[in-house]
mmCIF file of C-alpha atoms and ligand atoms in Angstrom:
data_model
loop_
_atom_site.group_PDB
_atom_site.id
_atom_site.type_symbol
_atom_site.label_atom_id
_atom_site.label_comp_id
_atom_site.label_asym_id
_atom_site.label_seq_id
_atom_site.Cartn_x
_atom_site.Cartn_y
_atom_site.Cartn_z
ATOM 1 C CA MET A 1 0.000 0.000 0.000
ATOM 2 C CA PHE A 2 1.233 3.478 -0.854
ATOM 3 C CA ASP A 3 1.842 5.820 2.050
ATOM 4 C CA ARG A 4 3.744 9.018 2.719
ATOM 5 C CA SER A 5 5.241 8.004 6.052
ATOM 6 C CA ILE A 6 8.957 8.716 6.409
ATOM 7 C CA LYS A 7 11.125 5.886 5.097
ATOM 8 C CA ILE A 8 14.883 5.712 5.679
ATOM 9 C CA ALA A 9 16.874 4.131 2.851
ATOM 10 C CA PRO A 10 20.529 3.570 3.767
ATOM 11 C CA SER A 11 22.856 3.684 0.760
ATOM 12 C CA ILE A 12 25.239 0.740 0.770
ATOM 13 C CA LEU A 13 27.743 2.969 -1.028
ATOM 14 C CA ALA A 14 28.832 3.752 2.546
ATOM 15 C CA ALA A 15 28.921 0.078 3.656
ATOM 16 C CA ASP A 16 31.920 -2.249 3.979
ATOM 17 C CA PHE A 17 32.546 -3.300 0.367
ATOM 18 C CA ALA A 18 33.955 -6.647 1.531
ATOM 19 C CA ASN A 19 30.764 -7.520 3.428
ATOM 20 C CA PHE A 20 27.618 -6.430 1.572
ATOM 21 C CA GLY A 21 25.357 -9.335 2.562
ATOM 22 C CA ALA A 22 25.992 -8.880 6.270
ATOM 23 C CA GLU A 23 25.732 -5.094 5.946
ATOM 24 C CA CYS A 24 22.278 -5.366 4.314
ATOM 25 C CA ARG A 25 21.084 -7.717 7.087
ATOM 26 C CA ALA A 26 22.514 -5.395 9.733
ATOM 27 C CA ILE A 27 20.851 -2.194 8.477
ATOM 28 C CA GLU A 28 17.473 -3.916 8.112
ATOM 29 C CA ALA A 29 17.762 -5.370 11.621
ATOM 30 C CA GLN A 30 18.564 -1.843 12.811
ATOM 31 C CA GLY A 31 15.415 -0.313 11.297
ATOM 32 C CA ALA A 32 16.129 0.530 7.647
ATOM 33 C CA ASP A 33 12.932 0.672 5.571
ATOM 34 C CA TRP A 34 14.508 0.324 2.132
ATOM 35 C CA VAL A 35 18.027 -0.627 0.967
ATOM 36 C CA HIS A 36 19.394 1.855 -1.605
ATOM 37 C CA VAL A 37 21.890 0.540 -4.179
ATOM 38 C CA ASP A 38 23.880 3.163 -6.114
ATOM 39 C CA VAL A 39 24.831 1.828 -9.536
ATOM 40 C CA MET A 40 27.504 3.981 -11.219
ATOM 41 C CA ASP A 41 29.139 3.429 -14.593
ATOM 42 C CA GLY A 42 32.229 5.682 -14.633
ATOM 43 C CA HIS A 43 30.685 7.526 -17.595
ATOM 44 C CA PHE A 44 27.398 9.177 -16.571
ATOM 45 C CA VAL A 45 29.045 9.812 -13.209
ATOM 46 C CA PRO A 46 32.773 9.794 -12.381
ATOM 47 C CA ASN A 47 32.703 6.676 -10.204
ATOM 48 C CA LEU A 48 32.199 2.945 -10.776
ATOM 49 C CA THR A 49 30.308 0.688 -8.375
ATOM 50 C CA PHE A 50 27.946 -2.255 -8.715
ATOM 51 C CA GLY A 51 26.692 -4.368 -11.586
ATOM 52 C CA PRO A 52 23.661 -6.632 -11.837
ATOM 53 C CA ALA A 53 25.546 -9.687 -10.542
ATOM 54 C CA MET A 54 26.273 -7.849 -7.297
ATOM 55 C CA CYS A 55 22.616 -6.826 -7.009
ATOM 56 C CA ALA A 56 21.524 -10.432 -7.520
ATOM 57 C CA ALA A 57 24.026 -11.604 -4.903
ATOM 58 C CA ILE A 58 22.744 -9.246 -2.203
ATOM 59 C CA ARG A 59 19.051 -9.762 -3.018
ATOM 60 C CA PRO A 60 18.653 -12.794 -0.679
ATOM 61 C CA HIS A 61 20.085 -10.700 2.167
ATOM 62 C CA ILE A 62 17.353 -8.017 1.829
ATOM 63 C CA LYS A 63 13.870 -8.777 3.184
ATOM 64 C CA GLY A 64 12.292 -5.447 2.241
ATOM 65 C CA VAL A 65 12.560 -3.089 -0.689
ATOM 66 C CA MET A 66 15.667 -3.153 -2.886
ATOM 67 C CA ASP A 67 15.853 0.361 -4.355
ATOM 68 C CA VAL A 68 18.243 0.475 -7.319
ATOM 69 C CA HIS A 69 19.431 3.919 -8.419
ATOM 70 C CA LEU A 70 20.930 3.705 -11.900
ATOM 71 C CA MET A 71 23.502 6.418 -12.587
ATOM 72 C CA ILE A 72 24.356 4.943 -15.971
ATOM 73 C CA SER A 73 24.087 5.938 -19.620
ATOM 74 C CA PRO A 74 22.869 4.399 -21.832
ATOM 75 C CA VAL A 75 20.380 2.836 -19.444
ATOM 76 C CA ASP A 76 17.803 0.951 -21.514
ATOM 77 C CA VAL A 77 20.105 -1.896 -22.513
ATOM 78 C CA CYS A 78 20.760 -2.701 -18.838
ATOM 79 C CA LEU A 79 17.209 -2.596 -17.436
ATOM 80 C CA ASP A 80 16.509 -6.252 -18.064
ATOM 81 C CA ALA A 81 19.566 -7.286 -16.030
ATOM 82 C CA TYR A 82 18.654 -5.167 -12.987
ATOM 83 C CA ALA A 83 15.041 -6.351 -13.153
ATOM 84 C CA LYS A 84 16.214 -9.986 -13.199
ATOM 85 C CA ALA A 85 18.603 -9.222 -10.317
ATOM 86 C CA GLY A 86 15.536 -8.636 -8.151
ATOM 87 C CA ALA A 87 15.217 -4.866 -7.820
ATOM 88 C CA ASP A 88 11.845 -3.674 -6.508
ATOM 89 C CA VAL A 89 12.310 -0.036 -7.542
ATOM 90 C CA ILE A 90 14.460 0.933 -10.548
ATOM 91 C CA THR A 91 15.271 4.627 -10.908
ATOM 92 C CA ALA A 92 16.814 6.157 -14.023
ATOM 93 C CA HIS A 93 18.035 9.721 -14.559
ATOM 94 C CA VAL A 94 16.162 12.145 -16.774
ATOM 95 C CA GLU A 95 19.613 13.348 -17.948
ATOM 96 C CA ALA A 96 20.814 9.882 -18.975
ATOM 97 C CA GLY A 97 19.398 9.955 -22.476
ATOM 98 C CA PRO A 98 16.781 11.380 -24.828
ATOM 99 C CA HIS A 99 14.124 8.740 -24.152
ATOM 100 C CA ILE A 100 13.289 8.729 -20.443
ATOM 101 C CA HIS A 101 9.615 8.082 -21.264
ATOM 102 C CA ARG A 102 10.559 4.861 -23.030
ATOM 103 C CA THR A 103 12.862 3.904 -20.160
ATOM 104 C CA LEU A 104 10.078 4.292 -17.596
ATOM 105 C CA GLN A 105 7.656 2.296 -19.760
ATOM 106 C CA ALA A 106 10.242 -0.479 -19.936
ATOM 107 C CA ILE A 107 10.780 -0.526 -16.150
ATOM 108 C CA ARG A 108 7.047 -0.908 -15.542
ATOM 109 C CA GLY A 109 6.948 -3.487 -18.319
ATOM 110 C CA PHE A 110 9.304 -5.598 -16.216
ATOM 111 C CA GLY A 111 6.776 -5.392 -13.372
ATOM 112 C CA LYS A 112 8.958 -3.034 -11.320
ATOM 113 C CA LYS A 113 8.241 0.272 -9.649
ATOM 114 C CA ALA A 114 9.591 3.060 -11.865
ATOM 115 C CA GLY A 115 11.588 5.984 -10.526
ATOM 116 C CA VAL A 116 12.958 9.058 -12.256
ATOM 117 C CA ALA A 117 15.885 11.043 -10.815
ATOM 118 C CA LEU A 118 16.791 14.704 -11.286
ATOM 119 C CA ASN A 119 20.292 16.142 -10.948
ATOM 120 C CA PRO A 120 20.616 19.403 -8.997
ATOM 121 C CA GLY A 121 21.010 21.394 -12.205
ATOM 122 C CA THR A 122 17.830 20.037 -13.800
ATOM 123 C CA ALA A 123 14.557 21.947 -13.421
ATOM 124 C CA VAL A 124 11.684 20.098 -11.774
ATOM 125 C CA GLU A 125 9.552 20.743 -14.864
ATOM 126 C CA ALA A 126 11.580 18.009 -16.606
ATOM 127 C CA VAL A 127 9.309 15.432 -14.931
ATOM 128 C CA ALA A 128 5.991 17.213 -15.652
ATOM 129 C CA GLU A 129 5.077 14.882 -18.528
ATOM 130 C CA LEU A 130 6.102 11.776 -16.597
ATOM 131 C CA LEU A 131 4.032 12.018 -13.423
ATOM 132 C CA ASP A 132 1.331 9.616 -14.609
ATOM 133 C CA MET A 133 3.877 6.877 -15.272
ATOM 134 C CA VAL A 134 6.195 6.906 -12.241
ATOM 135 C CA ASP A 135 6.069 5.558 -8.698
ATOM 136 C CA LEU A 136 8.931 7.704 -7.390
ATOM 137 C CA VAL A 137 10.769 10.934 -8.178
ATOM 138 C CA CYS A 138 14.287 11.189 -6.755
ATOM 139 C CA VAL A 139 15.597 14.711 -6.179
ATOM 140 C CA MET A 140 19.389 14.677 -5.972
ATOM 141 C CA THR A 141 20.661 17.054 -3.308
ATOM 142 C CA VAL A 142 24.280 16.469 -4.347
ATOM 143 C CA ASN A 143 25.812 16.004 -7.779
ATOM 144 C CA PRO A 144 25.756 12.216 -8.146
ATOM 145 C CA GLY A 145 28.907 10.136 -8.022
ATOM 146 C CA PHE A 146 30.126 10.080 -4.452
ATOM 147 C CA GLY A 147 28.908 9.714 -0.893
ATOM 148 C CA GLY A 148 29.767 12.172 1.837
ATOM 149 C CA GLN A 149 29.150 15.387 -0.117
ATOM 150 C CA SER A 150 27.436 18.510 1.243
ATOM 151 C CA PHE A 151 23.686 19.002 0.863
ATOM 152 C CA ILE A 152 22.738 21.582 -1.803
ATOM 153 C CA ALA A 153 20.140 23.720 -0.027
ATOM 154 C CA SER A 154 18.732 25.304 -3.203
ATOM 155 C CA GLN A 155 17.017 21.978 -3.902
ATOM 156 C CA VAL A 156 14.551 22.377 -1.027
ATOM 157 C CA ALA A 157 12.339 24.782 -2.996
ATOM 158 C CA LYS A 158 12.415 22.286 -5.865
ATOM 159 C CA ILE A 159 11.117 19.538 -3.569
ATOM 160 C CA ALA A 160 8.214 21.757 -2.453
ATOM 161 C CA ARG A 161 7.372 22.566 -6.082
ATOM 162 C CA LEU A 162 7.468 18.856 -6.952
ATOM 163 C CA ARG A 163 5.158 18.045 -4.049
ATOM 164 C CA GLN A 164 2.627 20.542 -5.460
ATOM 165 C CA MET A 165 2.938 19.123 -8.976
ATOM 166 C CA ILE A 166 2.344 15.563 -7.714
ATOM 167 C CA GLY A 167 -0.903 16.429 -5.929
ATOM 168 C CA ASP A 168 -2.827 13.272 -5.000
ATOM 169 C CA ARG A 169 -0.861 10.926 -7.230
ATOM 170 C CA PRO A 170 0.694 7.946 -5.373
ATOM 171 C CA ILE A 171 4.300 8.992 -6.056
ATOM 172 C CA HIS A 172 7.118 8.847 -3.521
ATOM 173 C CA ILE A 173 9.498 11.802 -3.267
ATOM 174 C CA GLU A 174 12.962 10.467 -2.545
ATOM 175 C CA ILE A 175 15.886 12.690 -1.567
ATOM 176 C CA ASP A 176 19.425 11.527 -2.185
ATOM 177 C CA GLY A 177 22.611 13.202 -0.983
ATOM 178 C CA GLY A 178 23.847 14.899 2.161
ATOM 179 C CA ILE A 179 20.963 13.766 4.378
ATOM 180 C CA THR A 180 21.762 14.168 8.095
ATOM 181 C CA THR A 181 19.742 14.979 11.199
ATOM 182 C CA ALA A 182 20.216 18.661 10.214
ATOM 183 C CA THR A 183 18.973 18.378 6.619
ATOM 184 C CA ALA A 184 16.283 15.674 7.046
ATOM 185 C CA PRO A 185 13.753 18.138 8.539
ATOM 186 C CA LEU A 186 14.205 20.535 5.602
ATOM 187 C CA VAL A 187 13.297 17.897 3.041
ATOM 188 C CA SER A 188 10.492 16.209 4.980
ATOM 189 C CA ALA A 189 8.853 19.588 5.621
ATOM 190 C CA ALA A 190 9.040 20.254 1.865
ATOM 191 C CA GLY A 191 7.213 16.970 1.142
ATOM 192 C CA ALA A 192 9.802 14.205 0.862
ATOM 193 C CA ASP A 193 9.000 10.748 2.253
ATOM 194 C CA VAL A 194 11.973 8.528 1.278
ATOM 195 C CA LEU A 195 15.301 9.724 2.685
ATOM 196 C CA VAL A 196 18.455 8.097 1.316
ATOM 197 C CA ALA A 197 21.426 8.380 3.657
ATOM 198 C CA GLY A 198 24.859 6.812 3.295
ATOM 199 C CA SER A 199 27.507 8.304 5.527
ATOM 200 C CA ALA A 200 25.028 9.510 8.166
ATOM 201 C CA VAL A 201 23.692 5.958 8.681
ATOM 202 C CA PHE A 202 26.937 3.972 8.573
ATOM 203 C CA LYS A 203 29.099 6.346 10.652
ATOM 204 C CA GLY A 204 30.393 4.885 13.886
ATOM 205 C CA GLY A 205 29.067 1.361 13.262
ATOM 206 C CA SER A 206 30.072 -1.924 11.650
ATOM 207 C CA VAL A 207 28.689 -5.413 11.130
ATOM 208 C CA ALA A 208 30.376 -6.375 14.406
ATOM 209 C CA ASN A 209 28.943 -3.306 16.143
ATOM 210 C CA PRO A 210 25.660 -2.441 14.379
ATOM 211 C CA GLY A 211 24.076 -0.476 17.227
ATOM 212 C CA PRO A 212 25.192 2.905 15.853
ATOM 213 C CA TYR A 213 23.375 2.116 12.562
ATOM 214 C CA GLY A 214 20.129 1.838 14.529
ATOM 215 C CA ALA A 215 20.786 4.989 16.534
ATOM 216 C CA ASN A 216 21.648 6.914 13.363
ATOM 217 C CA ILE A 217 18.526 5.692 11.516
ATOM 218 C CA GLN A 218 16.338 6.535 14.495
ATOM 219 C CA ALA A 219 17.843 10.018 14.833
ATOM 220 C CA ILE A 220 17.324 10.845 11.139
ATOM 221 C CA ARG A 221 13.770 9.477 11.238
ATOM 222 C CA ALA A 222 12.897 11.449 14.393
ATOM 223 C CA ALA A 223 14.314 14.674 12.926
ATOM 224 C CA ALA A 224 12.350 14.175 9.697
ATOM 225 C CA GLU A 225 9.080 13.236 11.421
ATOM 226 C CA ALA A 226 9.250 16.194 13.807
ATOM 227 C CA ALA A 227 9.192 18.573 10.831
ATOM 228 C CA VAL A 228 6.165 17.046 9.095
ATOM 229 C CA GLY A 229 3.048 19.105 9.745
HETATM 230 C C1 DX5 B 1 25.322 9.859 -4.723
HETATM 231 C C2 DX5 B 1 24.495 8.654 -4.321
HETATM 232 C C3 DX5 B 1 23.967 8.730 -2.937
HETATM 233 C C4 DX5 B 1 25.012 8.728 -1.895
HETATM 234 C C5 DX5 B 1 24.469 9.370 -0.647
HETATM 235 O O1 DX5 B 1 25.664 9.749 -6.049
HETATM 236 O O2 DX5 B 1 23.387 8.512 -5.201
HETATM 237 O O3 DX5 B 1 23.031 7.699 -2.686
HETATM 238 O O4 DX5 B 1 25.471 7.460 -1.598
HETATM 239 O O5 DX5 B 1 25.510 9.442 0.263
HETATM 240 P P1 DX5 B 1 25.539 10.462 1.456
HETATM 241 O O6 DX5 B 1 24.311 10.184 2.294
HETATM 242 O O7 DX5 B 1 26.808 10.131 2.144
HETATM 243 O O8 DX5 B 1 25.496 11.836 0.865
HETATM 244 ZN ZN1 ZN B 2 21.523 7.105 -4.789
#
């Protein structure tokens, strides 16, 4: 069932790269709602991360939603592989090619939830013609490619504008980049419901000592919920 409650989606970009299965189990046990997987191709963004085989390998270690964020171009040729790898949500960038409409049709055609992401430099109007065919809009609050960057505050007005454009449609607003206990209230007040956080969730913890993951998730969630009217 669709709902706008606050959901925390830790990005495993900030996890121990030698231990993804255990890291996914640990963050879910510590209260993560979704698991966010940042796929980067070294071309659309200047960093290289996970392929479909890695997504398939971690899938059995995730009980809930596997949220795959594709920062790749071209994207259409790879959708089949990420769908087969077991993604629940597949998000593609509006900047990744000329045919985002076709991309979103294909994602839904695979029976997956379709997401569209916007870079900080892209106007929110770029998704206006897509709102009847998406389940999620991801507003990037950093330039994609790396974890641990600073939140770009100019994006908050964009989130509020997007929330107005969405109206009653069952579309999640996901925010990705620089989310902390300080920035979470800004985005939840503007209308966001899915908060991706990498460094702010994984800091201070480990698979051997996962308690800090839970404390971090709880602190971000509490900060976000306190700001929702
Ligand atoms: C950036 C990624 C983000 C990133 C967030 O390209 O899409 O998901 O991992 O990391 P933090 O929360 O550290 O900014
Ligand atoms: Zn991401």
